[in-house]
N, CA and C of each residue as an Amber inpcrd file, in Angstrom:
protein
   465
  75.2780000-101.3070000   2.6540000  76.0660000-100.1450000   3.7390000
  76.5680000-100.8280000   4.6290000  77.6470000-100.3390000   5.0550000
  78.2030000-101.0160000   6.2930000  77.6060000-100.6120000   7.4510000
  77.7980000-101.4280000   8.2060000  77.1260000-101.4430000   9.6230000
  77.9110000-100.5480000  10.8170000  77.3860000-100.0040000  11.2170000
  77.9570000 -99.1760000  12.3810000  78.3070000 -99.9930000  13.6100000
  79.4080000 -99.8530000  14.1640000  79.4100000-100.5580000  15.7360000
  77.9790000 -99.6520000  16.6200000  77.8070000-100.6540000  17.5600000
  76.6320000 -99.8160000  18.3630000  77.5470000 -99.1290000  19.2340000
  77.0130000 -97.8380000  19.5990000  77.8720000 -97.2120000  20.4280000
  77.1670000 -97.2110000  21.8000000  78.0260000 -97.0040000  22.7540000
  77.4690000 -97.4770000  24.1560000  78.0310000 -96.3200000  24.9140000
  77.4720000 -95.6970000  25.6520000  78.1800000 -94.4520000  26.6180000
  78.0570000 -95.2140000  27.9440000  79.3010000 -95.5860000  28.5410000
  79.4190000 -96.2290000  29.5600000  79.8630000 -95.0360000  30.3490000
  79.1970000 -95.1100000  31.6820000  79.6680000 -93.9190000  32.9120000
  80.7430000 -94.8540000  33.6900000  81.9000000 -94.1540000  33.4580000
  83.1490000 -94.7830000  33.9230000  83.6430000 -94.4200000  35.5610000
  82.3130000 -94.1300000  36.0220000  82.4420000 -93.7650000  37.4800000
  81.8950000 -95.2780000  38.0570000  82.6820000 -95.8480000  39.0890000
  82.2580000 -96.8700000  39.6700000  82.3900000 -96.7830000  41.3540000
  81.7320000 -96.9250000  42.0540000  81.8590000 -96.8130000  43.6660000
  83.0760000 -97.7640000  44.1630000  83.9930000 -97.6030000  44.5900000
  84.9340000 -98.3630000  45.0530000  86.5830000 -98.3470000  44.6200000
  87.0030000 -99.2660000  45.2220000  88.3290000 -99.4810000  44.6760000
  88.4790000 -99.6140000  43.2430000  87.5980000-100.2780000  42.6660000
  87.6460000-100.9800000  41.1310000  87.2410000 -99.7590000  40.2820000
  87.1740000 -98.5100000  40.5290000  86.9010000 -97.4730000  39.7050000
  88.0810000 -97.2820000  38.9400000  87.8180000 -97.0540000  37.6070000
  88.8870000 -96.8020000  36.7950000  89.2890000 -95.5070000  36.7990000
  90.5810000 -95.2750000  36.8590000  91.0070000 -93.6000000  37.2860000
  92.0340000 -93.5200000  36.0280000  91.7350000 -93.0550000  34.9610000
  93.0990000 -92.5830000  33.7380000  94.0470000 -92.1340000  34.9000000
  95.2210000 -92.3900000  33.7560000  96.5300000 -91.7920000  34.3150000
  96.4370000 -90.5720000  33.7780000  96.9280000 -89.4730000  34.6990000
  97.0640000 -88.3510000  34.3920000  98.4630000 -88.2130000  33.8940000
  98.7500000 -87.3110000  32.6700000  99.9650000 -87.0950000  32.2160000
 100.6980000 -86.2250000  33.0640000 101.9230000 -86.2750000  33.4730000
 102.3180000 -85.1560000  34.2290000 102.4760000 -83.8970000  33.3400000
 101.9150000 -82.9690000  33.9890000 101.8950000 -81.5510000  33.5070000
 103.2000000 -80.9350000  33.3990000 103.6660000 -80.3390000  32.3800000
 105.0590000 -79.5710000  32.3190000 104.6580000 -78.2740000  33.0800000
 105.5010000 -77.8500000  33.8240000 105.1030000 -76.5420000  34.0420000
 105.5110000 -75.6370000  33.2020000 104.6810000 -74.5900000  32.8400000
 105.0740000 -73.5720000  31.7340000 105.7370000 -72.5570000  32.5500000
 107.0030000 -72.3370000  31.9030000 108.2840000 -71.1080000  32.3450000
 107.5960000 -70.0980000  31.9660000 107.7990000 -69.1470000  32.7690000
 107.5960000 -67.9490000  32.4770000 108.2150000 -67.5160000  31.2270000
 107.7160000 -66.9530000  30.1610000 108.5680000 -66.7000000  28.8940000
 108.1870000 -65.0170000  29.0830000 109.4470000 -64.6240000  29.0860000
 109.8310000 -63.1720000  28.9580000 109.6220000 -62.5580000  27.5980000
 109.2430000 -61.3910000  27.3110000 108.9120000 -60.9800000  26.0620000
 110.2450000 -60.6640000  25.4650000 110.5000000 -61.4640000  24.1840000
 111.3880000 -61.0420000  23.2570000 111.5810000 -59.3900000  23.0200000
 112.7840000 -59.2070000  23.2610000 113.1690000 -57.4830000  22.7190000
 113.0140000 -57.7050000  21.1470000 112.3030000 -56.8400000  20.5340000
 112.4010000 -56.8340000  19.1060000 113.4140000 -56.1370000  18.4800000
 113.7730000 -56.6690000  17.5220000 115.3130000 -55.6970000  16.6300000
 114.8880000 -54.9420000  16.0510000 115.3870000 -53.4770000  16.5950000
 115.2870000 -52.1430000  16.0510000 115.5090000 -52.3980000  14.5170000
 114.6340000 -51.9900000  13.5850000 114.8800000 -52.1120000  12.2340000
 115.3840000 -50.8250000  11.9970000 116.6160000 -50.8730000  11.0570000
 117.1970000 -49.5090000  10.5100000 116.2910000 -48.9650000   9.8670000
 116.2430000 -47.7870000   9.8080000 115.4150000 -46.8220000   9.3310000
 116.2100000 -46.3950000   7.7670000 115.6430000 -46.9710000   6.8420000
 116.4970000 -46.7560000   5.2980000 115.6420000 -45.5990000   4.6370000
 115.9630000 -44.4120000   4.5410000 115.5650000 -43.5910000   3.7550000
 116.3080000 -43.5010000   2.3660000 115.3250000 -44.0180000   1.4880000
 115.9300000 -44.1820000   0.0660000 115.7070000 -42.9890000  -0.7530000
 116.6540000 -42.7650000  -1.2760000 117.0630000 -41.2610000  -2.0330000
 116.8590000 -41.7140000  -3.7320000 116.0500000 -40.7640000  -4.4530000
 115.9800000 -40.9300000  -5.7500000 116.7770000 -40.3160000  -6.4760000
 117.5750000 -40.7210000  -7.1720000 118.5770000 -40.0820000  -7.7870000
 118.1940000 -39.1280000  -8.6870000 117.3740000 -39.3320000  -9.5140000
 116.7850000 -38.5000000 -10.3310000 116.3070000 -37.3980000 -10.1240000
 115.3310000 -37.4250000  -8.7180000 114.7960000 -36.1220000  -8.0840000
 115.7410000 -35.4680000  -7.2450000 117.0230000 -36.1540000  -6.7070000
 118.3600000 -35.4800000  -6.2830000 118.7610000 -34.4320000  -6.8140000
 119.1120000 -35.0560000  -8.3280000 119.4910000 -34.4450000  -9.5880000
 118.9280000 -33.2590000  -9.9460000 117.3870000 -33.3040000 -10.0990000
 116.6280000 -32.2940000 -10.6050000 116.4690000 -31.4750000  -9.4010000
 116.5700000 -31.5820000  -8.4740000 116.6800000 -30.4420000  -6.9490000
 117.8590000 -29.7990000  -7.1390000 119.0980000 -30.5650000  -7.5530000
 120.6430000 -29.5360000  -7.6480000 120.4450000 -28.7280000  -8.6700000
 119.8330000 -29.4830000  -9.9720000 119.7790000 -28.5350000 -11.2050000
 118.8660000 -27.3950000 -10.9900000 117.8790000 -27.4500000 -10.1500000
 117.1020000 -26.3270000  -9.8930000 117.6930000 -25.5430000  -9.0450000
 118.5210000 -25.7230000  -7.7650000 119.2460000 -25.0150000  -7.1590000
 120.1250000 -24.1030000  -7.9030000 120.9370000 -24.7270000  -8.6620000
 122.3150000 -24.3490000  -9.5700000 121.1210000 -23.0340000 -10.3490000
 120.2030000 -23.4190000 -11.0040000 119.3850000 -22.3000000 -11.7380000
 119.3060000 -21.2630000 -10.7880000 118.5730000 -21.4720000  -9.8330000
 118.1480000 -20.3900000  -8.8970000 119.2730000 -19.6500000  -8.3800000
 120.5170000 -20.0630000  -8.2220000 121.9570000 -19.2580000  -7.7860000
 122.1130000 -18.6210000  -9.1380000 122.0660000 -19.0340000 -10.2390000
 122.3350000 -18.1700000 -11.6920000 121.5670000 -17.2170000 -11.7060000
 120.2030000 -17.5580000 -11.4090000 119.3290000 -16.3610000 -11.6910000
 119.0960000 -15.2620000 -10.7350000 119.9210000 -15.5670000  -9.6820000
 119.9060000 -14.3840000  -8.2600000 121.2070000 -13.6730000  -8.9080000
 122.3020000 -14.4010000  -9.5910000 123.6270000 -13.2850000 -10.0510000
 123.6960000 -12.6810000 -11.2240000 122.5500000 -13.4970000 -11.8310000
 122.3660000 -12.4420000 -13.1700000 121.2690000 -11.1540000 -12.9000000
 120.6160000 -11.3650000 -11.9020000 119.7510000 -10.2280000 -11.6340000
 120.4620000  -9.2690000 -11.0280000 121.3710000  -9.5310000 -10.1030000
 122.2770000  -8.7900000  -9.3540000 123.4510000  -7.9900000 -10.5810000
 123.8640000  -8.8370000 -11.5010000 124.7300000  -8.2430000 -12.7530000
 123.7780000  -7.5800000 -13.6600000 122.6230000  -7.5070000 -13.8110000
 121.6790000  -6.7350000 -14.7310000 121.3230000  -5.3680000 -13.6590000
 121.0520000  -5.3420000 -12.5130000 121.0760000  -4.1950000 -12.0250000
 122.4380000  -3.6310000 -11.7340000 123.5580000  -4.1880000 -11.8040000
 124.8090000  -3.2150000 -12.0020000 124.8350000  -2.8330000 -13.1940000
 124.3210000  -3.4460000 -14.1050000 124.7320000  -2.8300000 -15.7000000
 123.8070000  -1.8740000 -15.7950000 122.3940000  -1.6780000 -15.4630000
 121.6040000  -0.7640000 -15.3430000 122.0170000   0.7340000 -14.6240000
 122.8680000   0.4290000 -13.5850000 123.1150000   1.6180000 -12.6140000
 124.4240000   2.1850000 -13.6850000 125.2970000   0.9580000 -14.3300000
 126.3080000   1.8270000 -15.1840000 125.8080000   2.4130000 -16.3730000
 124.4270000   1.9230000 -16.5990000 124.0040000   2.6170000 -18.3960000
 123.5440000   3.7160000 -17.8800000 122.7830000   3.8890000 -16.6760000
 122.2800000   5.2700000 -15.9640000 123.4560000   6.4300000 -15.8410000
 124.4470000   5.7090000 -15.2660000 125.5970000   6.5750000 -15.1060000
 126.4400000   7.3500000 -16.5940000 126.2930000   6.4320000 -17.6110000
 126.7790000   6.6750000 -18.6690000 125.9240000   7.6620000 -19.2940000
 124.6630000   7.4630000 -19.2370000 123.7190000   8.2310000 -19.8740000
 123.6550000   9.5640000 -19.5460000 123.7390000   9.7660000 -17.9620000
 124.1500000  11.0360000 -17.5610000 125.3640000  11.9090000 -17.7160000
 126.4190000  11.0410000 -18.0070000 127.7750000  11.5210000 -18.5090000
 127.5080000  11.8260000 -19.8440000 126.6450000  11.2040000 -20.8730000
 126.8560000  11.6170000 -22.2150000 125.5010000  13.0610000 -22.3000000
 124.8240000  13.1190000 -21.4760000 123.8880000  14.3490000 -21.3670000
 124.5210000  15.3580000 -21.1610000 125.4010000  15.3040000 -20.1250000
 126.4850000  16.2950000 -19.7420000 127.5960000  16.9900000 -20.6780000
 128.0560000  15.8220000 -21.2680000 129.1100000  16.1560000 -22.4870000
 128.2020000  16.9050000 -23.3990000 126.7820000  16.4300000 -23.7250000
 126.0700000  17.4210000 -25.1490000 126.0510000  18.5180000 -24.4200000
 125.4930000  18.7360000 -23.3950000 125.4050000  20.1500000 -23.1120000
 126.4820000  20.9820000 -22.9650000 127.7480000  20.3430000 -22.6180000
 129.2060000  21.1060000 -22.6690000 129.7280000  21.5500000 -24.3530000
 128.9730000  20.6210000 -24.8070000 129.3500000  20.6160000 -26.6920000
 128.5350000  21.5250000 -27.2540000 127.3740000  21.9680000 -26.7250000
 126.3580000  23.1580000 -27.0780000 127.3580000  24.3620000 -26.6590000
 127.4870000  24.3850000 -25.6550000 128.0630000  25.4700000 -25.0220000
 129.6510000  25.8940000 -25.8340000 130.1340000  24.9890000 -25.6870000
 131.4590000  25.1890000 -26.4830000 131.3030000  25.5640000 -27.7420000
 130.2070000  25.0390000 -28.4810000 130.1220000  25.5050000 -29.8470000
 129.3070000  26.8000000 -30.3790000 128.6980000  27.0940000 -29.2810000
 128.1360000  28.6250000 -28.8850000 129.4460000  29.5200000 -28.8870000
 130.1300000  29.1960000 -28.0300000 131.3060000  30.3640000 -27.7020000
 132.4080000  30.3460000 -28.6160000 132.1900000  29.4410000 -29.6980000
 133.3970000  29.0010000 -30.9490000 132.9940000  29.8340000 -32.1210000
 131.6110000  29.7360000 -32.0920000 131.1520000  30.5760000 -33.1920000
 130.7950000  32.0310000 -33.0900000 130.8410000  32.2670000 -31.7070000
 130.5650000  33.5600000 -31.4890000 132.0920000  34.3160000 -31.3900000
 133.0770000  33.9100000 -31.0770000 134.5120000  34.0330000 -31.2330000
 134.9850000  34.6940000 -32.5120000 134.8660000  34.1460000 -33.5760000
 135.0660000  34.6660000 -34.9770000 134.1240000  35.2050000 -36.0080000
 134.5420000  35.8420000 -37.2590000 133.7800000  36.3360000 -37.7580000
 133.9030000  36.0080000 -39.1340000 133.0070000  35.3930000 -39.8160000
 133.3110000  34.6540000 -41.2520000 133.8750000  35.6260000 -42.0640000
 133.5570000  37.0300000 -42.0040000 133.8820000  37.9080000 -43.1740000
 135.6490000  37.8120000 -43.1030000 135.8220000  38.2960000 -41.6510000
 137.2970000  38.2740000 -41.4770000 138.2800000  36.9100000 -41.9230000
 137.9220000  35.8870000 -41.5320000 138.2770000  34.8680000 -42.1610000
 138.4380000  34.7740000 -43.4760000 137.3890000  35.0630000 -44.2600000
 137.6250000  35.1930000 -45.8220000 138.6940000  36.0400000 -46.2600000
 138.4490000  37.1230000 -45.8480000 139.7310000  38.2540000 -45.8330000
 141.1770000  37.7970000 -45.8980000 141.2950000  37.2910000 -44.6030000
 142.7340000  36.5830000 -44.0930000 142.9610000  35.6870000 -45.1350000
 141.8550000  34.6560000 -45.4990000 142.3640000  33.2110000 -46.6530000
 142.8100000  33.8670000 -47.7480000 141.7840000  34.9860000 -48.3300000
 142.3060000  35.6830000 -49.4930000 143.6330000  36.0270000 -49.8540000
 143.7590000  37.0070000 -48.6920000 145.1710000  37.2690000 -48.4920000
 146.5150000  36.7070000 -48.5220000 146.0590000  35.3590000 -48.0090000
 147.1220000  34.3870000 -47.8460000 147.5500000  33.2920000 -49.5920000
 146.3210000  33.6330000 -50.2360000 146.3810000  33.3030000 -51.5720000
 144.9820000  31.9530000 -51.6100000 144.0030000  32.2730000 -51.0220000
 142.9810000  31.1040000 -51.4420000 142.1630000  31.6540000 -52.6920000
 141.6240000  30.5650000 -53.3240000 141.2480000  30.7670000 -54.4790000
 139.6720000  30.3780000 -54.3360000 138.4930000  30.9110000 -55.1910000
 137.3940000  30.3280000 -54.9330000 137.0930000  29.0820000 -55.7630000
 136.3870000  28.1470000 -55.4480000 136.2980000  26.9980000 -55.8800000
 135.9060000  27.0700000 -57.2350000 135.1650000  28.2830000 -57.6570000
 134.7700000  28.6900000 -59.1170000 136.0240000  28.3650000 -60.0100000
 137.0280000  29.3230000 -59.5000000 138.1140000  29.8730000 -60.3870000
 139.3530000  28.5390000 -60.3460000 139.2620000  27.5660000 -59.1450000
 140.2090000  26.2640000 -59.3770000 140.1510000  25.5750000 -60.4180000
 141.2540000  25.3740000 -61.0370000 141.4770000  24.2410000 -62.2620000
 141.0680000  22.8700000 -61.8610000 140.4300000  22.6400000 -62.9160000
 139.6580000  20.9410000 -62.8400000 140.3680000  19.9650000 -63.9310000
 140.7980000  19.0490000 -63.2960000 141.2130000  17.8960000 -63.9720000
 140.3330000  16.6790000 -64.0700000 140.1200000  16.1770000 -65.4770000
 139.1100000  15.0550000 -65.4140000 140.1560000  14.0840000 -65.9450000
 139.9320000  12.5900000 -65.5340000 140.7180000  11.4050000 -65.8050000
 139.8370000  10.6410000 -65.6180000 140.1530000   9.4690000 -66.6870000
 139.4160000   8.2370000 -66.9800000 140.3420000   7.1600000 -66.5590000
 139.5650000   6.2620000 -65.7040000 140.2520000   5.1260000 -65.2410000
 139.9110000   3.7290000 -65.9570000 140.6960000   3.1190000 -66.1490000
 140.0280000   1.9040000 -67.2710000 140.2550000   0.5640000 -66.3420000
 138.9480000   0.3720000 -66.1750000 138.9250000  -0.9390000 -65.0970000
 139.2870000  -2.4270000 -65.7330000 140.3560000  -3.0840000 -65.3710000
 140.9800000  -4.4910000 -65.6820000 139.6700000  -5.4030000 -65.9790000
 139.5330000  -6.0980000 -66.8950000 138.9650000  -7.1610000 -66.8810000
 138.5890000  -8.1790000 -65.5990000 137.5860000  -8.6050000 -65.2390000
 137.8350000  -9.5930000 -64.0470000 138.1770000 -10.8650000 -64.7070000
 139.0630000 -11.4550000 -63.6450000 139.2970000 -12.8540000 -64.2250000
 138.2830000 -13.7600000 -63.3740000 137.7080000 -14.7080000 -63.8590000
 136.8400000 -15.5300000 -63.7780000 137.1430000 -16.5520000 -62.5260000
 136.8410000 -16.6610000 -61.8330000 137.5520000 -17.6760000 -60.5230000
 136.4520000 -19.1470000 -60.5550000 137.2580000 -19.9230000 -60.7680000
 136.4360000 -21.5260000 -61.0260000 135.4010000 -21.6050000 -59.7610000
 134.6240000 -22.2990000 -60.3000000 133.2910000 -22.7430000 -58.9870000
 134.1070000 -23.8680000 -58.4390000 133.5460000 -24.2990000 -57.1700000
 133.7870000 -25.3020000 -56.5400000 134.0520000 -26.6390000 -56.8600000
 133.0040000 -26.9720000 -57.9340000 132.9660000 -27.9970000 -58.6050000
 133.9100000 -28.3880000 -59.5580000 134.6830000 -26.8720000 -60.2450000
 135.5170000 -26.9020000 -61.3510000 136.7020000 -27.2390000 -60.3490000
 137.0600000 -26.7880000 -59.3990000 137.9300000 -26.3700000 -58.4220000
 138.2840000 -27.8770000 -58.1070000 137.2950000 -28.7770000 -57.3110000
 137.5030000 -30.3840000 -57.2630000 137.7870000 -30.7760000 -58.1010000
 137.2470000 -30.8220000 -59.3580000 137.5230000 -31.4800000 -60.5360000
 139.0990000 -31.4660000 -60.9970000 139.5270000 -30.2750000 -60.6190000
 140.7930000 -29.8650000 -61.1380000 141.7190000 -30.8300000 -60.1700000
 141.5410000 -30.7570000 -58.9630000 142.3030000 -31.4250000 -57.7380000
 142.4530000 -33.0700000 -58.1040000 141.3350000 -33.5540000 -58.4840000
 141.3160000 -35.0830000 -58.7670000 142.0930000 -35.1110000 -60.0870000
 141.8190000 -34.6980000 -61.0590000 142.7060000 -34.4820000 -62.1330000
 144.1330000 -34.4810000 -62.0430000 144.4690000 -33.5340000 -61.2730000
 145.6610000 -33.2270000 -60.9290000 146.3700000 -34.4630000 -59.8710000
 145.5960000 -35.1110000 -59.3550000 146.2930000 -36.2830000 -58.6050000
 146.6770000 -37.1270000 -59.4150000 145.5460000 -37.6770000 -60.3850000
 145.9370000 -38.6430000 -61.2230000 146.9260000 -38.3710000 -62.5690000
 147.3420000 -37.3440000 -62.4530000 147.7400000 -36.9250000 -64.0870000
 149.4340000 -37.2780000 -63.7840000
């Protein structure tokens, strides 16, 4: 093993002028440092395009829903008005039919019609006719039409 040198602790203080005085390095005066102003970072709000698109679609659908609800309420109101109008017309029709039926007598109408030359249905002459139906012309199928077209192109 290598030998270590003998270490001696020597007191460097000696009385008199011969005392060893190490030279002191001149210390630099530390200047007062002012705190540096921190540069304010710009706040950047990141916008997710997909989320923004989803929000826009949701808003458009909500507006369409509200508009359709208003239109549906208007249509219901119109349907109710028309239903009331139809019921009033039906009542008026019943009243007019009752008035019409009570204003004439069927026997009187029959007498006037026979005086003008009306013939009862049993006494009216009947003619019988026969109709001959022409034979149906067979129309070609789609495949036959296509094949005829192809043959016509190369003929």
